[in-house]
Coordinates of C-alpha atoms and ligand atoms in Angstrom, one line a residue:
Chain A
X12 CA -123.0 -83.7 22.9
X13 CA -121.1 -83.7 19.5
X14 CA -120.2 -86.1 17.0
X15 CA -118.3 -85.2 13.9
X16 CA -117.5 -87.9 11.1
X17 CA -114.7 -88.2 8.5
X18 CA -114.6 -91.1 5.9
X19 CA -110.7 -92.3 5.2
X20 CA -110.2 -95.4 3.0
X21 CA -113.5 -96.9 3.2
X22 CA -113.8 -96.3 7.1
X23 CA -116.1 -94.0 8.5
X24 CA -113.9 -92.4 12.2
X25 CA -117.3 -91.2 14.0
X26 CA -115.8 -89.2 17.1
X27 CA -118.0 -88.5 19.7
X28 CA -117.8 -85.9 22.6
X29 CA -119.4 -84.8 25.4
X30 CA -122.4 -86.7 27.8
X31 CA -123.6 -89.9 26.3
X32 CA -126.8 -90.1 28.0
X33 CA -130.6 -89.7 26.9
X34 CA -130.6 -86.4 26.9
X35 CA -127.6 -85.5 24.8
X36 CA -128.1 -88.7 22.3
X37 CA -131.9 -87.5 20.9
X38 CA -130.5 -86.9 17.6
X39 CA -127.4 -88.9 17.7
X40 CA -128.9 -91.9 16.1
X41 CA -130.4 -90.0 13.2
X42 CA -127.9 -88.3 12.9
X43 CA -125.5 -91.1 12.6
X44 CA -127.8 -93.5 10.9
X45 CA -127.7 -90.5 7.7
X46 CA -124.3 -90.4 7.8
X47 CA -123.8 -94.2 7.4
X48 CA -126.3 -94.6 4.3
X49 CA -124.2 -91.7 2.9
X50 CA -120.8 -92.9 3.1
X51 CA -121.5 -96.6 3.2
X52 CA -118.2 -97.6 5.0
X53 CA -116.9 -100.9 5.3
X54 CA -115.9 -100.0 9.0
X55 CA -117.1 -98.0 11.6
X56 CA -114.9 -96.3 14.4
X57 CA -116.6 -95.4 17.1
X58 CA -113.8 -93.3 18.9
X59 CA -115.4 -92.4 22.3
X60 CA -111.8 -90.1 24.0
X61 CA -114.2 -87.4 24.4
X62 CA -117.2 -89.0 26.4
X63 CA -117.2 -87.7 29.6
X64 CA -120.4 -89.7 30.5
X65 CA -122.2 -93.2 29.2
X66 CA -125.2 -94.6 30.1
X67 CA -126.8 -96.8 28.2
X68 CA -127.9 -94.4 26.0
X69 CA -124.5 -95.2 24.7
X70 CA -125.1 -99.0 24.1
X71 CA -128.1 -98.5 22.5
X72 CA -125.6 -96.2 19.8
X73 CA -123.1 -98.7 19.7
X74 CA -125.8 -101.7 19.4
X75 CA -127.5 -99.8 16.3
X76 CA -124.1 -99.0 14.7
X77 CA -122.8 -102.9 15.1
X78 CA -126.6 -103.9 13.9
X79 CA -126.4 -101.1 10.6
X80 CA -122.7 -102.4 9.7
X81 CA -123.7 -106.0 9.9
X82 CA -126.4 -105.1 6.8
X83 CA -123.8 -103.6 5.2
X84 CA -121.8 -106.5 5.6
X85 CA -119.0 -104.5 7.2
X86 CA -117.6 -103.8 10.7
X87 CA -117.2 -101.6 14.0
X88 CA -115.0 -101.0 16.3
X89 CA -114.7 -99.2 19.6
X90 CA -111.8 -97.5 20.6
X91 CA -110.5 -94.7 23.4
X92 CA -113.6 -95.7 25.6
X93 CA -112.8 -94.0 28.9
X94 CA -113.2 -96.2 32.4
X95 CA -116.5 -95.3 32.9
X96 CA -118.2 -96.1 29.6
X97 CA -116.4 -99.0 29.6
X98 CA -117.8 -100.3 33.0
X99 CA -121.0 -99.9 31.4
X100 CA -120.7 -101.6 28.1
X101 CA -118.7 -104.4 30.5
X102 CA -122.1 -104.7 32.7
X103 CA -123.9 -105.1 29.5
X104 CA -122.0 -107.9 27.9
X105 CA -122.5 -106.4 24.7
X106 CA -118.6 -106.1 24.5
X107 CA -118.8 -110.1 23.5
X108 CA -121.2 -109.4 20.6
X109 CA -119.0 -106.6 19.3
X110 CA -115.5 -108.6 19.6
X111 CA -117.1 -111.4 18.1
X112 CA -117.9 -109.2 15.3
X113 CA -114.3 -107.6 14.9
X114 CA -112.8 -111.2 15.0
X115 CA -115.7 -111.8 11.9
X116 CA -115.0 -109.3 10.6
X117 CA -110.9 -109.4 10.5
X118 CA -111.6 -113.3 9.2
X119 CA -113.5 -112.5 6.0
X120 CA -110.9 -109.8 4.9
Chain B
X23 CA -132.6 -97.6 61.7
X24 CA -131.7 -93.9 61.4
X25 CA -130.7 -92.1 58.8
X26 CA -127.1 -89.9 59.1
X27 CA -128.2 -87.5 56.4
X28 CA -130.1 -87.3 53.7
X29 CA -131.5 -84.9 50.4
X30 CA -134.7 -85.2 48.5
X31 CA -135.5 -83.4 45.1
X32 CA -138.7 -83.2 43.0
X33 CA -138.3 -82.3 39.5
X34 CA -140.1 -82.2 36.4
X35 CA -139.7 -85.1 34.0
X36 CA -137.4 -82.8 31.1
X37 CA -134.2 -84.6 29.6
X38 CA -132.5 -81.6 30.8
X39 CA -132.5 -83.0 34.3
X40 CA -130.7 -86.2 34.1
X41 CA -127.5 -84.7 34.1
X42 CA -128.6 -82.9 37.0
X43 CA -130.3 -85.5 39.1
X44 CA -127.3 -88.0 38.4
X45 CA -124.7 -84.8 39.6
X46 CA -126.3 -84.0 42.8
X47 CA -126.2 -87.3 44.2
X48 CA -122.6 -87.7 43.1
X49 CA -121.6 -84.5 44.8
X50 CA -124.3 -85.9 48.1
X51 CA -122.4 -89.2 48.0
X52 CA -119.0 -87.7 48.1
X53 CA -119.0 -87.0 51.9
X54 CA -118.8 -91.3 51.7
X55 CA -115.5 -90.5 50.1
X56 CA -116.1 -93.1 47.3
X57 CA -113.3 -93.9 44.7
X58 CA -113.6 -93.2 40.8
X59 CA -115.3 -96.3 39.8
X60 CA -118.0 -96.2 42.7
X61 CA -118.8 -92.3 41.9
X62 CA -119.4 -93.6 38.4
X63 CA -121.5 -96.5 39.3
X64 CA -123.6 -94.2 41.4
X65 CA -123.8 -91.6 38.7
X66 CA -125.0 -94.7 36.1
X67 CA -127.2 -95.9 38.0
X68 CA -129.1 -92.4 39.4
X69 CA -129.4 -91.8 35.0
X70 CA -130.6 -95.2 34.4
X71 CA -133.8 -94.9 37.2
X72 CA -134.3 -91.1 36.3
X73 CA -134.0 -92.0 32.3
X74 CA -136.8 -94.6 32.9
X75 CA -139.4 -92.6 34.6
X76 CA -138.7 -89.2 31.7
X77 CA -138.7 -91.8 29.2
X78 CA -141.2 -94.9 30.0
X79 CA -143.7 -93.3 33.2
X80 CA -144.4 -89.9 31.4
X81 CA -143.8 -90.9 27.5
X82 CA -146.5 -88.1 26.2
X83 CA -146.4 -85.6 29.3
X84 CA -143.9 -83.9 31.7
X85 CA -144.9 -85.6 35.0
X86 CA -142.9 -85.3 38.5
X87 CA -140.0 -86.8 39.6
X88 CA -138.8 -87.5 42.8
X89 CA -135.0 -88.3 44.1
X90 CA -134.1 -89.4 47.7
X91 CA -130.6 -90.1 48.8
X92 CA -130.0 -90.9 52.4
X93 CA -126.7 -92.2 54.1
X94 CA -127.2 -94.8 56.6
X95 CA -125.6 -95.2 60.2
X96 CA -123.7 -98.0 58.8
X97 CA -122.6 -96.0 55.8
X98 CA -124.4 -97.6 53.3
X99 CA -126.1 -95.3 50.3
X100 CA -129.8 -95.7 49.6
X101 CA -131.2 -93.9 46.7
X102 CA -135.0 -93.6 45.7
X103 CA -136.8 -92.8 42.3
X104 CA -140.3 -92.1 42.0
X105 CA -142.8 -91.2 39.9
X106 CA -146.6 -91.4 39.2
X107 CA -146.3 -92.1 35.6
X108 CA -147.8 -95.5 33.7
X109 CA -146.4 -98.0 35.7
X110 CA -145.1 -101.5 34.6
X111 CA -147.4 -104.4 34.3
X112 CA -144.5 -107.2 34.9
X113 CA -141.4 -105.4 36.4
X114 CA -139.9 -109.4 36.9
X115 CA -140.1 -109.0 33.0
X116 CA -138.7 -105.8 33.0
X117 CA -135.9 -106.5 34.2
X118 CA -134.4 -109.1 31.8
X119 CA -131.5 -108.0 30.1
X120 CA -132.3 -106.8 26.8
X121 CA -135.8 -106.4 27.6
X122 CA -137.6 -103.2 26.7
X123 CA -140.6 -101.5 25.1
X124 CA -138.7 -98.5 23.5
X125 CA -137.5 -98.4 20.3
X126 CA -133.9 -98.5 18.6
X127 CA -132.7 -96.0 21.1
X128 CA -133.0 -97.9 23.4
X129 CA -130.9 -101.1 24.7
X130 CA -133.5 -103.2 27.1
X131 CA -130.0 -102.6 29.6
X132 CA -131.5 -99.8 32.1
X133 CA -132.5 -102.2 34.8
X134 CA -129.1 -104.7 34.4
X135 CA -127.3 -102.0 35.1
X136 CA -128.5 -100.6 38.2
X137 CA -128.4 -104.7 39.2
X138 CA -124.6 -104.7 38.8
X139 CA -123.6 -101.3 39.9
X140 CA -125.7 -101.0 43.2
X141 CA -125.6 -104.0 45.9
X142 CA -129.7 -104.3 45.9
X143 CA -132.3 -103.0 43.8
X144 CA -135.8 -103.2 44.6
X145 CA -138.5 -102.1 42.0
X146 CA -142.4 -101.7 42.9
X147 CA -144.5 -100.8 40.7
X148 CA -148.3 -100.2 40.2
X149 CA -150.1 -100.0 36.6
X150 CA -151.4 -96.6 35.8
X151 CA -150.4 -95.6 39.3
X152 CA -146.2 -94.6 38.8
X153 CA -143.0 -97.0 39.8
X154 CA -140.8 -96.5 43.2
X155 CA -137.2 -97.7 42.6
X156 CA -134.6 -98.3 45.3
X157 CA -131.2 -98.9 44.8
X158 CA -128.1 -99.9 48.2
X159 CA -124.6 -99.3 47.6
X160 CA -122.5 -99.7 50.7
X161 CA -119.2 -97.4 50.5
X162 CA -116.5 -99.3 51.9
X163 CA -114.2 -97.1 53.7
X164 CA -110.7 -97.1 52.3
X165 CA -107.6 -97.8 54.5
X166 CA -106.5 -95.1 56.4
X167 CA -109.8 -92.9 54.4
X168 CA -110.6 -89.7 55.3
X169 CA -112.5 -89.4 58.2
X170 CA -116.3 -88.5 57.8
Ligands
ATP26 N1 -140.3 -95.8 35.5 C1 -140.9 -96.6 34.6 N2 -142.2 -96.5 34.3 C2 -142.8 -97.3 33.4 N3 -142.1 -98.3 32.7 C3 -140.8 -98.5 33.0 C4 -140.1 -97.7 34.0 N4 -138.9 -98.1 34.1 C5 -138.7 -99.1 33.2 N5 -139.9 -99.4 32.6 C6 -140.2 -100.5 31.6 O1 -139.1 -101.4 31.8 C7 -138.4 -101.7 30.5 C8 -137.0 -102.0 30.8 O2 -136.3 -100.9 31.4 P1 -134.7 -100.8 31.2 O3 -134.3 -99.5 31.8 O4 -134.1 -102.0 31.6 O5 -134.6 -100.7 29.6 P2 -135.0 -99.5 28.6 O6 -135.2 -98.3 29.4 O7 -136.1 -100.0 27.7 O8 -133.7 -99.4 27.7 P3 -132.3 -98.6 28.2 O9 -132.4 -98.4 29.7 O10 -131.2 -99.6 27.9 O11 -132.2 -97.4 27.5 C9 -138.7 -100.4 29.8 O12 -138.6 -100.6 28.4 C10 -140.1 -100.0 30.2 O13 -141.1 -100.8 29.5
MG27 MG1 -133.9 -97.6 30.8

């Protein structure tokens, strides 16, 4: 899989493509997790159009992301996630934790 | 009771393999004519069981892997994972949401998944001897489906 990142007034898009599962996320997180304490965003975009496949692989991304921004006192949020992913992060229940943080994070702004 | 037909595939615990594993009983279970969202449950559910045993059974070796998929007489889809990896010590524990012994890569979601995806999920698993998992998933046959 491939993820390329672009930082635009203080948010950092992170576009992800391809199979979101164990095998194609190895060195997603590192990867990520560099660009992050690099560009210290405020917000994090997590634009998922070009997943094909999520497992929870993919929650385990979108949990460190949500856990990394809350340090930095900023934000995340999730957008284009195709059916499928989002059956998964919907079995998960994680999609609370990361609309409670969007509402959070829209309130202190 | 009978099984209408069936496939079984050993493989080697590599990463490589989950997509594979996950797309051959997607391509087996489409003779059950299933719609989008139950080809996609079955898909995230086969990587979930086949992700656990590369990941958790054989973390410092490549051990085997074995997939069954069988269809039933009553059209039901029964899928087995097995390996002889490290087995768990609690699998009740195991399978709590959130629970896991991997690191920040993983979520501790694997098993709640394959709960709310599949109809039934049955886990056995012996320490030091490998874990068997067995996941239902009755296809209902959609009005005026094809025929099989
Ligand atoms: N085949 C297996 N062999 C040994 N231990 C296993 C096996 N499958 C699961 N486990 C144990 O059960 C725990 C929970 O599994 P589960 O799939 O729910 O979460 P996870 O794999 O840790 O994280 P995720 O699946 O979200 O990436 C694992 O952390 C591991 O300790
Ligand atoms: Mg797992």
């Amino acid at each position: 899989m491939e993820s390329t990142y672009e930082l635009h007034e203080g948010a950092l898009w992170i576009r992800l493509k391809g199979e979101l599962d164990h095998h194609g996320a190895k060195t997603l997180i590192s990867k990520l997790s560099s660009q992050i304490d690099s560009a210290l965003p405020l917000r994090c975009i997590l634009d998922f159009s070009g997943i094909s496949f999520m497992d929870s692989s993919g929650l385990a991304v979108i949990l460190y992301t949500h856990r990394r921004m809350r340090e930095l006192g900023g934000s995340i949020r999730i957008i284009h996630l195709p059916d499928q992913a989002a059956r998964v992060v919907n079995a998960s229940g994680i999609d609370r934790l990361i609309m409670q943080d969007e509402r959070s994070g829209s309130d202190e702004e | 009771m009978k099984s209408e037909n069936y496939i079984s595939l050993v493989f080697p615990s590599r990463s490589v393999n989950e997509s594979f594993a996950r797309m051959c009983v997607a391509c087996f279970a489409a003779q059950l004519d299933p719609n989008l969202d139950e080809l996609g449950d079955i898909k995230t559910a086969v990587s979930e069981a086949v992700t656990n045993a590369i990941v958790h059974a054989y973390p410092d070796s490549i051990g085997k892997i074995t997939l069954k998929a069988k269809i039933n007489q009553n059209g039901e889809l029964h899928i087995t994972v097995r390996d002889t990896g490290k087995g768990i010590n609690d699998v009740v524990k195991a399978m709590q949401p959130m629970y896991t012994t991997g690191g920040s890569d993983r979520s501790g979601m694997g098993f709640t998944i394959m709960e709310s995806f599949m109809d039934k999920i049955r886990v056995r698993s012996k320490p030091g001897k490998g874990t068997s998992v067995d996941m239902w998933k009755r296809i209902v046959p959609r009005s005026g489906g094809a025929a099989m």
